[in-house]
Amino acid sequence: MAEIRQLPQSLVNQIAAGEVVERPASVIKELVENALDAGADRVEVQVVAGGVKQLSVRDNGHGMPPEQLPLAISPHATSKIRDLDDLEAVASFGFRGEALASIQSISRLRLVSRTAEHDHGWELAPGVFDEPRPTPAKPGTLVDVRDLFFNVPARRKFLRTERTEFGHVDQLLRKLALANPGVAFRLTHNDRVVLDLPSVELDAIESRIAAVLGQGFLEQAREIDASASGFALQGLVASPQYARASTDQQLFFVNGRVVRDRLVAHAIRRAYSDVLHHARHPAYVLSLTLDPAAVDVNVHPTKAEVRFRDARGVHDFLFQSVHRALATPGGVASSGAAHGESVEAMARAMPFDGVPPGVSTSPLLNRSPGPSVASGGRAAQGYFSLLEQGRLGEGGDRGVAEPLPVDEEIPPLGYAIAHLGEIYILARNRDGLVIVDAHAAAERVTYERLKQSWRERVLSAAPLLLPVDLAVSPSEAEAFEAWQEAFAAAGVVLDRVGPERVRVREVPVMLREADIETLVREMLAEMRRLPLAGGDVPRAVIDDRIDEILSTMACHGSVRANRRLTVAEMNALLRDMERTERSDQCNHGRPTWRRLTIEELDRWFMRGQ
C-alpha cells in the first residue's frame, strides 16, 4: 500500500507553476500586473530568444524594502489581501501570492528593488545568495528570469518556436497597454525595440489605439458608453465591414483586468449575428465596470477567466449595448469629431472613475422622420406599391436623374443617378459617389421590417388567390408540424393536406411577389436544422431561430438582381436604408453600400499632383 507523504515545498511550487506558468508570456503577465499593482507608470520588458532564455520586467513603482524580498518569493505571501472579505472584493490584479514562488521554482530568478526612502537598492537571487544584499538601482523593481523550465525539461519541450513565443508576449503587452493608457510601455526583443508607447492623456488615447490595433480599426470604430443596473460598458466596437479572419482583435477588460470569458464572447457574437458573415469575427476593445464583489476573479489560476454573480444580467447588458451600437448605420469613421468622443469614453473606463451616463453612438446616417419599422406591413406595402408603379409606368418612362439641389439638405445616401448592370445603384451626395447593392440593401430593409413585425405580432398576411401545394419529404413535414405556430406568426399559413404534402394559403403582404414554393422550401430546410420546438425554450432562443427564418423570407421578398429599377424606385430604396437599422450590411454580413468621396476620386486621377 502506497504511503501518504507530505510533498517538499520545492515540488509544491513546481506543481503550482504548472498552473500559473504556461509559457514566457505567462511570466510576463504576472510580473507586469505586479508592477501595475505597485503603482508604476512606466514598465519596461526585455525579452531574449522569445523569453525562454531570458526575460525581465522593470518598473518605477513604489518598490520593496530589503526585509520584504525573501517574503515576496515565498508561497502564498501577498500584500494584496488580508481576509475573506478582501478576497470577495478583489480590486488588485494579483492576490494569490504564488506567482514569484512558482516562477523562481522553474527558472533562475533575480529580484532587485528599491523604495524612494533608500539611496540604493537590494537584490536577491535564490540559490545564489538567499539574503538581500545592497546594489545600485533606480526606484522601483526589476525581476530578471533566465532559463525558463531549465529544471522541468518535460515542460520545456512543449514550448513553440522563438517567433511564436514572442508573438504571445507582444500580444499580451498590447492588451495590457490598452487597459492601462496612463502607463508607458516599452518592449524589446533581442535588443530590438518592438513597442514603445508613452503614457497618454484622455484626449490622446487615439494614438495608443492606433498603435496597438492599427489605424484601420480606429477608422471603423463605433463607440459604446452605456450603463444600467450597476454595470458600465465603455469602448469601441468595429463595424462589421472590419470583421477579421481570427479573434486577434477582441479585447475585453473587467474592472481593468484582461479576461477571456465565454459568456462575454457569446453575448457580443450574438449582437453581431445579424450583420456578420458566419466565417468572420468581430473586433472590439471594451471595458466593463461593476462592483468588485459582483465578480469572482478567483476561478482560474492565471486569473484569465472570471465568474459573474449575475451572469444573465451581464450577458443581456452586453448584448443590448453592442446590439444598439451596431443598429445605427455608419459609425465613428464618418465623423472626425466623433473619434475623440469614443476614445475618451474608453479611456474614462480604464481608471474606473465612476459609472458613465447612458448609451451614445455616432451615426453616419441622420435618421430622418419616416414610416415606423413597427408598422412593417403597411410600410412595406407602400414600398412595394411604389416598385409596382415603376414597372407599370406608361411609355416605359424610367425616370431622369435631376441635378443636386443647391440650397436643400441632401440625404446622407444622396439621389440615384443610374442602375449599373441592373445590380448596383449609383447615387450622388455632397461628398461624392455612393454605390449600393440593391438586392442586399432591400434584403436588409425587408428583414428588419419582418423582425419588428414578428416581435410586435403585427405581421400582416394576405390570402393567396390560388393556394400553392408542395410535395415535401417526411422530415420536412415533421419540421413543419413542430414549427407550425412559428410559420403562422411569421405570416406564412400552411396546412398539411397529406402525409407528404402541404398547402400554402397565406404569405406576408410584403412577400406576395416572391417565389412562394422556393420560399417555403427554404424555410422548411432551415427548420430541419433546428431542434424541434417544445419544452421550456427561452424566448431569446426562439427569437434567434425565428430570425434565421425571417432572414430567408427577406431574401426572397427583396429586389432581385438583374431587374432594372427606375430612379423613383432607387430613391425610395435609398430613403428606406436611411431609416433602417443595420442597413450597412445585408442579412449575411456583406456590405450593402460603399462611398467614394471627391477627394478619393481626385487621388485616383492624380488631380492637383
Coordinates of C-alpha atoms in Angstrom, one line a residue:
M1 CA 0.0 0.0 0.0
A2 CA 1.4 3.4 -1.0
E3 CA 2.4 5.7 1.8
I4 CA 1.0 9.2 2.0
R5 CA 3.8 11.7 2.3
Q6 CA 4.0 15.5 2.6
L7 CA 5.4 16.9 -0.6
P8 CA 8.5 19.1 -0.4
Q9 CA 7.9 22.8 -0.9
S10 CA 10.0 22.9 -4.0
L11 CA 7.8 20.3 -5.7
V12 CA 4.7 22.1 -4.5
N13 CA 5.9 25.3 -6.1
Q14 CA 6.7 23.5 -9.4
I15 CA 3.2 22.0 -9.4
A16 CA 1.8 25.4 -8.9
A17 CA 4.0 26.7 -11.7
G18 CA 2.4 24.2 -14.0
E19 CA -0.9 26.1 -13.5
V20 CA 0.4 29.6 -13.4
V21 CA 3.3 29.5 -15.9
E22 CA 2.4 28.1 -19.3
R23 CA 5.0 30.0 -21.4
P24 CA 7.2 33.1 -21.2
A25 CA 4.1 35.4 -21.8
S26 CA 2.6 33.9 -18.6
V27 CA 5.6 35.0 -16.6
I28 CA 5.5 38.5 -18.1
K29 CA 1.8 38.8 -17.4
E30 CA 2.3 38.1 -13.7
L31 CA 5.3 40.4 -13.4
V32 CA 3.6 43.3 -15.3
E33 CA 0.5 43.0 -13.2
N34 CA 2.6 43.2 -10.0
A35 CA 4.2 46.3 -11.4
L36 CA 0.8 47.9 -12.0
D37 CA -0.3 47.0 -8.5
A38 CA 2.8 48.7 -7.2
G39 CA 1.7 52.0 -8.8
A40 CA 4.1 52.0 -11.7
D41 CA 3.5 54.4 -14.6
R42 CA 6.4 53.0 -16.7
V43 CA 7.0 49.4 -17.4
E44 CA 10.0 48.1 -19.5
V45 CA 10.0 44.5 -20.7
Q46 CA 13.2 42.9 -22.2
V47 CA 13.0 39.5 -23.9
V48 CA 15.7 37.3 -25.4
A49 CA 15.0 34.3 -27.6
G50 CA 11.3 34.6 -27.2
G51 CA 11.6 34.8 -23.4
V52 CA 12.8 31.2 -22.9
K53 CA 16.5 32.2 -22.5
Q54 CA 15.9 35.5 -20.6
L55 CA 13.1 38.0 -19.8
S56 CA 13.0 40.9 -17.4
V57 CA 10.4 43.4 -16.2
R58 CA 11.4 46.7 -14.8
D59 CA 9.0 49.2 -13.2
N60 CA 9.2 52.5 -11.4
G61 CA 6.6 51.6 -8.7
H62 CA 7.0 52.0 -5.0
G63 CA 9.4 49.1 -4.6
M64 CA 10.1 46.9 -1.6
P65 CA 12.3 47.3 1.4
P66 CA 15.0 44.6 1.9
E67 CA 13.3 42.7 4.6
Q68 CA 10.3 42.1 2.3
L69 CA 12.3 40.5 -0.6
P70 CA 12.6 36.9 0.9
L71 CA 8.9 37.1 1.7
A72 CA 8.0 38.2 -1.8
I73 CA 9.2 34.9 -3.3
S74 CA 7.6 32.8 -0.6
P75 CA 4.5 30.8 -1.5
H76 CA 1.1 32.4 -0.6
A77 CA 2.7 35.6 0.6
T78 CA 0.9 38.8 -0.6
S79 CA 0.3 42.4 0.3
K80 CA -3.0 42.5 -1.7
I81 CA -5.5 40.8 0.7
R82 CA -5.8 40.2 4.4
D83 CA -9.0 38.2 4.8
L84 CA -12.0 36.6 3.1
D85 CA -13.8 40.0 2.7
D86 CA -10.8 41.3 0.7
L87 CA -10.8 38.1 -1.4
E88 CA -14.5 38.5 -2.2
A89 CA -14.0 42.1 -3.5
V90 CA -10.5 42.0 -5.1
A91 CA -9.5 45.3 -6.6
S92 CA -5.9 44.5 -7.4
F93 CA -4.5 42.4 -10.3
G94 CA -2.7 39.9 -8.1
F95 CA -3.8 38.4 -4.8
R96 CA -2.8 34.7 -4.7
G97 CA 0.8 35.3 -3.6
E98 CA 2.1 32.4 -5.6
A99 CA 3.4 33.9 -8.8
L100 CA 7.0 34.7 -7.8
A101 CA 7.4 31.5 -5.8
S102 CA 6.2 29.5 -8.8
I103 CA 8.4 31.3 -11.3
Q104 CA 11.6 31.0 -9.2
S105 CA 11.0 27.3 -8.8
I106 CA 11.3 26.7 -12.6
S107 CA 13.9 29.3 -13.5
R108 CA 16.9 31.2 -12.4
L109 CA 15.4 34.4 -10.8
R110 CA 17.0 37.6 -9.7
L111 CA 15.0 40.2 -7.8
V112 CA 16.1 43.8 -7.4
S113 CA 14.0 46.5 -5.7
R114 CA 14.4 50.0 -4.2
T115 CA 12.0 52.2 -2.3
A116 CA 12.0 56.0 -2.6
E117 CA 13.3 56.2 1.0
H118 CA 16.6 54.4 0.2
D119 CA 19.6 55.7 -1.8
H120 CA 20.3 52.2 -3.2
G121 CA 18.5 49.0 -3.9
W122 CA 18.7 45.5 -2.7
E123 CA 18.9 42.3 -4.7
L124 CA 18.1 38.6 -4.0
A125 CA 18.9 35.6 -6.2
P126 CA 17.6 32.3 -4.7
G127 CA 20.1 29.6 -4.9
V128 CA 23.0 32.0 -5.4
F129 CA 22.5 34.3 -2.4
D130 CA 19.4 33.9 -0.3
E131 CA 19.9 37.1 1.8
P132 CA 19.3 40.5 0.3
R133 CA 22.5 42.5 -0.4
P134 CA 22.9 46.1 -1.5
T135 CA 23.2 47.0 -5.2
P136 CA 22.9 50.2 -7.3
A137 CA 19.3 50.5 -8.6
K138 CA 16.7 53.0 -9.6
P139 CA 13.5 53.3 -7.6
G140 CA 11.1 50.5 -8.4
T141 CA 11.5 46.8 -9.0
L142 CA 13.4 44.6 -11.5
V143 CA 12.6 40.9 -11.9
D144 CA 15.1 39.0 -14.2
V145 CA 14.2 35.5 -15.2
R146 CA 16.6 33.2 -17.1
D147 CA 16.5 29.7 -18.4
L148 CA 12.8 29.1 -18.1
F149 CA 11.9 25.4 -17.3
F150 CA 15.6 24.5 -17.1
N151 CA 14.8 22.0 -14.4
V152 CA 11.5 20.8 -15.9
P153 CA 12.5 19.5 -19.4
A154 CA 9.1 17.9 -20.0
R155 CA 7.5 21.3 -19.9
R156 CA 10.2 23.0 -21.9
K157 CA 9.8 20.7 -24.9
F158 CA 6.2 21.9 -25.2
L159 CA 7.3 25.4 -25.9
R160 CA 6.9 26.7 -29.5
T161 CA 9.4 28.5 -31.7
E162 CA 11.0 31.7 -30.7
R163 CA 8.8 33.6 -33.1
T164 CA 5.6 32.1 -31.7
E165 CA 6.5 32.6 -28.1
F166 CA 7.5 36.2 -28.7
G167 CA 4.2 36.7 -30.6
H168 CA 2.3 35.8 -27.4
V169 CA 4.4 38.3 -25.4
D170 CA 3.8 41.0 -27.9
Q171 CA 0.0 40.4 -28.0
L172 CA -0.1 40.4 -24.2
L173 CA 1.8 43.7 -23.8
R174 CA -0.5 45.3 -26.4
K175 CA -3.6 44.2 -24.4
L176 CA -2.2 45.5 -21.2
A177 CA -1.2 48.8 -22.8
L178 CA -4.8 49.3 -23.9
A179 CA -6.1 48.5 -20.5
N180 CA -3.7 51.0 -18.9
P181 CA -3.3 54.1 -21.1
G182 CA -1.8 56.1 -18.3
V183 CA 1.2 53.7 -18.1
A184 CA 4.2 53.9 -20.6
F185 CA 5.2 50.5 -22.0
R186 CA 8.4 49.6 -23.8
L187 CA 9.2 46.1 -25.2
T188 CA 12.5 44.9 -26.7
H189 CA 13.3 41.6 -28.2
N190 CA 16.9 40.5 -28.8
D191 CA 17.9 44.2 -28.2
R192 CA 15.5 45.5 -30.8
V193 CA 12.7 47.9 -29.7
V194 CA 9.4 46.4 -30.8
L195 CA 6.9 48.5 -28.8
D196 CA 7.5 52.0 -27.3
L197 CA 4.2 53.5 -26.1
P198 CA 4.4 56.7 -24.0
S199 CA 1.7 57.2 -21.4
V200 CA -1.3 59.2 -22.8
E201 CA -3.9 61.5 -21.5
L202 CA -7.6 61.1 -22.3
D203 CA -7.5 63.4 -25.4
A204 CA -4.6 61.5 -26.9
I205 CA -5.6 57.9 -26.3
E206 CA -6.4 57.7 -30.0
S207 CA -2.7 57.3 -30.7
R208 CA -2.4 54.3 -28.4
I209 CA -5.4 52.6 -30.0
A210 CA -3.9 53.1 -33.5
A211 CA -0.5 51.9 -32.3
V212 CA -2.0 48.7 -30.8
L213 CA -4.8 47.8 -33.1
G214 CA -4.0 49.9 -36.2
Q215 CA -5.5 52.9 -37.8
G216 CA -7.9 50.8 -39.7
F217 CA -9.7 49.7 -36.5
L218 CA -10.0 53.2 -35.3
E219 CA -11.5 54.4 -38.6
Q220 CA -14.1 51.7 -38.5
A221 CA -14.9 52.1 -34.7
R222 CA -18.2 52.8 -33.2
E223 CA -18.4 54.0 -29.6
I224 CA -20.2 52.5 -26.7
D225 CA -20.8 54.3 -23.5
A226 CA -23.7 52.5 -21.6
S227 CA -24.7 51.9 -18.1
A228 CA -27.6 50.0 -16.4
S229 CA -28.2 48.1 -13.2
G230 CA -24.8 48.7 -11.8
F231 CA -22.9 47.8 -15.0
A232 CA -21.0 50.3 -17.1
L233 CA -19.6 49.5 -20.6
Q234 CA -17.2 51.7 -22.5
G235 CA -15.1 51.2 -25.5
L236 CA -15.2 50.7 -29.2
V237 CA -16.6 48.0 -31.5
A238 CA -15.5 47.8 -35.1
S239 CA -18.1 47.9 -37.9
P240 CA -19.0 44.5 -39.4
Q241 CA -17.1 45.6 -42.5
Y242 CA -13.9 45.4 -40.5
A243 CA -14.6 41.8 -39.5
R244 CA -11.5 39.6 -39.0
A245 CA -10.5 36.1 -40.0
S246 CA -9.5 35.4 -36.4
T247 CA -10.2 36.7 -32.9
D248 CA -6.9 38.6 -32.6
Q249 CA -8.6 42.0 -32.1
Q250 CA -11.0 41.0 -29.4
L251 CA -10.0 42.7 -26.1
F252 CA -12.3 42.7 -23.1
F253 CA -11.5 44.1 -19.7
V254 CA -13.4 43.6 -16.4
N255 CA -12.5 46.2 -13.9
G256 CA -9.3 46.8 -15.8
R257 CA -8.3 43.1 -15.9
V258 CA -7.8 41.4 -19.3
V259 CA -10.1 38.4 -19.4
R260 CA -11.4 35.7 -21.7
D261 CA -14.9 34.7 -21.0
R262 CA -17.3 32.5 -23.0
L263 CA -20.4 34.4 -21.7
V264 CA -18.9 37.7 -22.9
A265 CA -17.9 36.2 -26.2
H266 CA -21.3 34.7 -26.7
A267 CA -23.1 38.0 -25.9
I268 CA -21.0 40.0 -28.3
R269 CA -21.2 37.4 -31.0
R270 CA -24.9 37.3 -30.7
A271 CA -25.1 41.1 -31.0
Y272 CA -23.2 40.8 -34.3
S273 CA -25.3 37.8 -35.6
D274 CA -27.5 39.8 -37.9
V275 CA -24.6 41.8 -39.6
L276 CA -21.6 39.5 -39.6
H277 CA -20.6 36.8 -42.0
H278 CA -20.5 33.4 -40.3
A279 CA -16.9 32.8 -41.1
R280 CA -15.7 36.2 -39.8
H281 CA -15.1 37.5 -36.3
P282 CA -15.9 40.9 -34.7
A283 CA -13.2 43.3 -33.5
Y284 CA -13.6 45.3 -30.3
V285 CA -11.9 46.8 -27.3
L286 CA -14.4 47.0 -24.4
S287 CA -14.2 47.7 -20.7
L288 CA -16.9 46.5 -18.3
T289 CA -17.0 48.1 -14.8
L290 CA -19.0 46.7 -12.0
D291 CA -18.8 46.2 -8.2
P292 CA -15.8 44.0 -7.5
A293 CA -18.0 42.0 -5.2
A294 CA -20.2 41.1 -8.2
V295 CA -17.5 39.3 -10.0
D296 CA -15.3 36.4 -8.8
V297 CA -11.8 36.6 -10.2
N298 CA -10.6 33.6 -8.1
V299 CA -11.8 30.9 -10.6
H300 CA -8.7 30.5 -12.8
P301 CA -5.0 30.1 -11.8
T302 CA -3.9 32.8 -14.1
K303 CA -7.0 35.0 -13.4
A304 CA -7.7 35.0 -17.1
E305 CA -11.4 34.0 -16.5
V306 CA -14.0 35.4 -14.2
R307 CA -17.4 34.3 -12.9
F308 CA -20.2 36.9 -12.7
R309 CA -22.6 36.6 -9.9
D310 CA -25.4 37.8 -12.2
A311 CA -24.3 36.1 -15.4
R312 CA -27.7 36.5 -17.1
G313 CA -27.8 40.2 -16.3
V314 CA -24.2 40.8 -17.6
H315 CA -25.0 38.8 -20.8
D316 CA -28.2 40.7 -21.5
F317 CA -26.5 44.1 -20.8
L318 CA -23.6 43.4 -23.1
F319 CA -25.8 42.1 -25.8
Q320 CA -28.2 45.1 -25.7
S321 CA -25.3 47.6 -25.5
V322 CA -23.4 46.2 -28.5
H323 CA -26.6 45.4 -30.5
R324 CA -27.7 49.0 -30.1
A325 CA -24.4 50.4 -31.2
L326 CA -24.4 48.3 -34.3
A327 CA -28.1 49.2 -35.1
T328 CA -27.3 52.7 -36.3
P329 CA -25.8 52.7 -39.8
G330 CA -22.3 54.1 -40.2
G331 CA -20.2 55.0 -37.1
V332 CA -17.3 56.9 -35.8
A333 CA -15.4 56.6 -39.0
S334 CA -17.8 59.0 -40.7
S335 CA -17.1 61.9 -38.3
G336 CA -13.7 63.1 -37.2
A337 CA -15.2 64.8 -34.2
A338 CA -16.7 61.5 -33.0
H339 CA -13.3 59.9 -32.7
G340 CA -12.4 61.9 -29.7
E341 CA -15.7 61.2 -28.0
S342 CA -15.5 57.4 -28.5
V343 CA -11.9 57.0 -27.4
E344 CA -12.4 59.3 -24.4
A345 CA -15.3 57.1 -23.3
M346 CA -13.0 54.1 -23.4
A347 CA -10.2 56.0 -21.6
R348 CA -12.6 57.1 -18.9
A349 CA -13.5 53.4 -18.4
M350 CA -10.0 52.3 -17.7
P351 CA -9.4 54.1 -14.4
F352 CA -13.0 53.3 -13.5
D353 CA -13.8 56.7 -12.1
G354 CA -17.5 56.1 -11.7
V355 CA -20.5 55.0 -13.8
P356 CA -20.9 56.9 -17.0
P357 CA -24.2 58.1 -18.5
G358 CA -26.4 56.2 -20.9
V359 CA -25.8 54.8 -24.4
S360 CA -24.2 57.0 -27.0
T361 CA -23.5 56.2 -30.7
S362 CA -22.1 58.3 -33.6
P363 CA -24.4 57.7 -36.5
L364 CA -23.3 58.2 -40.1
L365 CA -26.9 58.5 -41.3
N366 CA -29.2 61.1 -39.8
R367 CA -32.3 59.2 -39.1
S368 CA -34.9 61.4 -40.7
P369 CA -38.6 61.0 -39.8
G370 CA -40.4 58.3 -41.8
P371 CA -42.6 55.3 -41.5
S372 CA -42.0 53.4 -38.3
V373 CA -40.5 50.0 -38.6
A374 CA -43.1 48.8 -36.2
S375 CA -45.7 49.3 -39.0
G376 CA -43.8 46.8 -41.1
G377 CA -46.7 45.5 -43.1
R378 CA -48.0 49.0 -44.0
A379 CA -44.6 50.4 -44.7
A380 CA -43.5 47.5 -46.9
Q381 CA -46.9 47.5 -48.7
G382 CA -46.3 51.2 -49.7
Y383 CA -42.7 50.4 -50.7
F384 CA -43.6 47.5 -53.0
S385 CA -46.5 49.5 -54.4
L386 CA -44.0 52.1 -55.5
L387 CA -42.0 49.4 -57.2
E388 CA -45.1 48.2 -58.9
Q389 CA -46.0 51.7 -60.1
G390 CA -42.5 52.0 -61.5
R391 CA -42.8 48.8 -63.5
L392 CA -46.2 49.8 -65.0
G393 CA -45.5 53.4 -65.8
E394 CA -46.8 54.5 -69.1
G395 CA -44.4 54.6 -72.0
G396 CA -41.7 52.8 -70.1
D397 CA -40.5 56.1 -68.6
R398 CA -37.7 55.1 -66.2
G399 CA -37.1 58.5 -64.7
V400 CA -34.4 61.1 -65.2
A401 CA -31.8 62.0 -62.6
E402 CA -32.1 65.7 -61.7
P403 CA -29.1 67.9 -60.6
L404 CA -28.5 68.1 -56.9
P405 CA -30.5 71.0 -55.3
V406 CA -28.2 73.8 -54.2
D407 CA -30.0 75.0 -51.1
E408 CA -31.7 71.9 -49.9
E409 CA -30.3 69.5 -47.4
I410 CA -29.1 66.4 -49.2
P411 CA -30.0 63.0 -47.7
P412 CA -26.9 61.0 -46.5
L413 CA -27.1 58.5 -49.3
G414 CA -27.9 61.2 -51.9
Y415 CA -30.0 60.8 -55.0
A416 CA -29.9 58.0 -57.6
I417 CA -28.4 58.7 -61.0
A418 CA -28.1 55.2 -62.5
H419 CA -28.7 51.5 -62.2
L420 CA -25.4 49.8 -63.2
G421 CA -25.6 46.3 -64.6
E422 CA -29.1 46.1 -63.1
I423 CA -27.4 45.3 -59.8
Y424 CA -25.8 48.4 -58.4
I425 CA -27.4 51.8 -57.7
L426 CA -25.1 54.8 -58.3
A427 CA -26.1 57.8 -56.3
R428 CA -24.5 61.1 -55.5
N429 CA -24.5 63.1 -52.4
R430 CA -22.5 66.2 -51.2
D431 CA -19.4 64.1 -50.5
G432 CA -19.2 62.3 -53.8
L433 CA -20.4 58.9 -55.2
V434 CA -22.4 56.3 -53.3
I435 CA -22.6 52.7 -54.7
V436 CA -25.4 50.4 -53.4
D437 CA -26.0 46.7 -53.9
A438 CA -29.8 47.0 -54.5
H439 CA -30.7 43.4 -53.6
A440 CA -28.5 43.3 -50.5
A441 CA -30.0 46.7 -49.3
A442 CA -33.6 45.7 -50.0
E443 CA -33.0 42.4 -48.2
R444 CA -31.9 44.2 -45.1
V445 CA -34.8 46.6 -45.2
T446 CA -37.3 43.8 -45.6
Y447 CA -35.6 41.7 -42.9
E448 CA -35.7 44.5 -40.3
R449 CA -39.4 45.1 -41.0
L450 CA -40.2 41.4 -40.7
K451 CA -38.3 41.1 -37.4
Q452 CA -40.1 44.1 -35.9
S453 CA -43.4 43.0 -37.1
W454 CA -42.8 39.5 -35.7
R455 CA -41.8 40.8 -32.3
E456 CA -44.9 43.1 -32.1
R457 CA -47.2 40.5 -33.6
V458 CA -48.4 42.8 -36.3
L459 CA -47.1 40.9 -39.4
S460 CA -50.0 41.2 -41.8
A461 CA -50.6 38.2 -44.2
A462 CA -52.7 38.1 -47.3
P463 CA -54.5 35.1 -48.7
L464 CA -53.2 33.7 -52.0
L465 CA -55.6 33.9 -54.9
L466 CA -54.6 30.3 -55.7
P467 CA -53.1 28.3 -52.8
V468 CA -49.8 26.6 -53.6
D469 CA -49.4 22.8 -53.0
L470 CA -46.0 21.4 -52.3
A471 CA -44.7 17.9 -52.1
V472 CA -42.4 17.5 -49.1
S473 CA -40.2 14.8 -47.5
P474 CA -41.2 13.2 -44.3
S475 CA -38.6 15.1 -42.4
E476 CA -39.8 18.4 -43.9
A477 CA -43.3 17.5 -42.9
E478 CA -42.2 16.8 -39.4
A479 CA -40.3 20.1 -39.2
F480 CA -43.5 21.9 -40.4
E481 CA -45.6 20.2 -37.7
A482 CA -43.1 21.2 -35.0
W483 CA -42.8 24.8 -36.1
Q484 CA -46.4 25.4 -37.5
E485 CA -47.1 28.1 -34.9
A486 CA -43.8 30.0 -35.8
F487 CA -44.8 29.8 -39.5
A488 CA -48.2 31.3 -38.8
A489 CA -46.6 34.0 -36.6
A490 CA -44.3 34.9 -39.5
G491 CA -47.3 35.3 -41.7
V492 CA -46.9 32.1 -43.7
V493 CA -50.1 30.0 -43.2
L494 CA -49.8 26.3 -44.3
D495 CA -51.9 23.2 -43.9
R496 CA -50.8 19.7 -44.1
V497 CA -53.1 18.1 -46.7
G498 CA -51.3 14.7 -46.9
P499 CA -48.5 12.6 -45.4
E500 CA -46.0 14.3 -47.7
R501 CA -47.9 17.4 -49.0
V502 CA -48.5 20.9 -47.6
R503 CA -50.7 23.7 -48.9
V504 CA -49.6 27.4 -48.7
R505 CA -52.7 29.6 -48.1
E506 CA -51.3 33.0 -46.9
V507 CA -48.0 34.9 -47.0
P508 CA -46.9 38.3 -45.7
V509 CA -48.1 41.2 -47.8
M510 CA -44.6 42.4 -48.4
L511 CA -43.7 39.0 -49.9
R512 CA -46.6 38.5 -52.1
E513 CA -44.5 38.6 -55.3
A514 CA -41.9 36.2 -54.0
D515 CA -41.4 32.7 -55.4
I516 CA -43.7 31.0 -52.9
E517 CA -42.6 27.4 -53.5
T518 CA -38.9 28.3 -53.2
L519 CA -39.5 30.4 -50.2
V520 CA -41.4 27.7 -48.2
R521 CA -38.9 25.0 -49.2
E522 CA -36.0 27.0 -47.9
M523 CA -37.9 27.8 -44.7
L524 CA -38.5 24.1 -44.2
A525 CA -34.9 23.3 -44.9
E526 CA -33.9 26.0 -42.3
M527 CA -36.2 24.4 -39.7
R528 CA -34.9 20.9 -40.3
R529 CA -31.6 22.0 -39.0
L530 CA -33.1 23.3 -35.8
P531 CA -34.2 21.2 -32.7
L532 CA -37.9 20.5 -32.6
A533 CA -40.0 23.0 -30.7
G534 CA -41.3 22.2 -27.3
G535 CA -40.4 22.3 -23.6
D536 CA -39.3 25.5 -21.8
V537 CA -37.4 27.1 -24.6
P538 CA -36.2 30.6 -23.6
R539 CA -37.8 33.4 -25.7
A540 CA -34.3 34.6 -26.8
V541 CA -33.6 31.2 -28.3
I542 CA -36.9 31.2 -30.2
D543 CA -36.2 34.7 -31.4
D544 CA -32.7 33.6 -32.6
R545 CA -34.3 30.8 -34.6
I546 CA -37.1 32.9 -36.0
D547 CA -34.5 35.5 -37.1
E548 CA -32.9 32.8 -39.3
I549 CA -36.3 32.0 -40.8
L550 CA -37.2 35.7 -41.4
S551 CA -33.8 36.2 -43.0
T552 CA -34.7 33.5 -45.5
M553 CA -38.0 35.1 -46.1
A554 CA -36.5 38.6 -46.6
C555 CA -34.0 37.2 -49.2
H556 CA -36.9 36.0 -51.4
G557 CA -39.0 39.1 -50.9
S558 CA -36.4 41.6 -51.9
V559 CA -35.4 43.3 -55.2
R560 CA -33.7 40.7 -57.3
A561 CA -30.5 41.2 -59.2
N562 CA -30.9 41.7 -63.0
R563 CA -34.1 43.7 -62.7
R564 CA -33.8 47.3 -63.8
L565 CA -35.1 49.9 -61.4
T566 CA -36.4 53.3 -62.1
V567 CA -35.0 56.4 -60.5
A568 CA -38.0 56.7 -58.3
E569 CA -37.6 53.1 -57.1
M570 CA -33.9 53.6 -56.4
N571 CA -34.5 56.7 -54.4
A572 CA -37.3 55.0 -52.4
L573 CA -34.8 52.3 -51.5
L574 CA -32.1 54.8 -50.5
R575 CA -34.6 56.6 -48.2
D576 CA -35.6 53.3 -46.7
M577 CA -32.0 52.4 -46.0
E578 CA -31.5 55.7 -44.2
R579 CA -34.4 54.8 -41.9
T580 CA -33.5 51.2 -41.3
E581 CA -31.2 49.9 -38.5
R582 CA -28.1 47.9 -39.5
S583 CA -28.6 48.8 -43.2
D584 CA -24.8 48.9 -43.7
Q585 CA -24.8 45.1 -44.1
C586 CA -27.2 42.5 -45.6
N587 CA -28.5 39.6 -43.6
H588 CA -25.4 37.5 -44.4
G589 CA -22.9 40.1 -43.2
R590 CA -21.9 41.5 -46.6
P591 CA -21.8 45.3 -47.1
T592 CA -24.7 47.0 -48.8
W593 CA -23.1 50.2 -49.9
R594 CA -19.8 52.0 -50.3
R595 CA -18.8 55.6 -50.7
L596 CA -16.2 57.3 -52.9
T597 CA -15.5 60.9 -51.9
I598 CA -14.5 63.6 -54.3
E599 CA -11.1 63.7 -52.7
E600 CA -10.6 59.9 -53.3
L601 CA -11.6 60.4 -56.9
D602 CA -9.2 63.2 -57.2
R603 CA -6.4 61.0 -55.9
W604 CA -7.3 58.2 -58.4
F605 CA -6.9 60.6 -61.3
M606 CA -4.0 62.4 -59.7
R607 CA -5.7 65.8 -59.8
G608 CA -3.6 68.6 -58.2
Q609 CA -0.5 66.5 -58.2

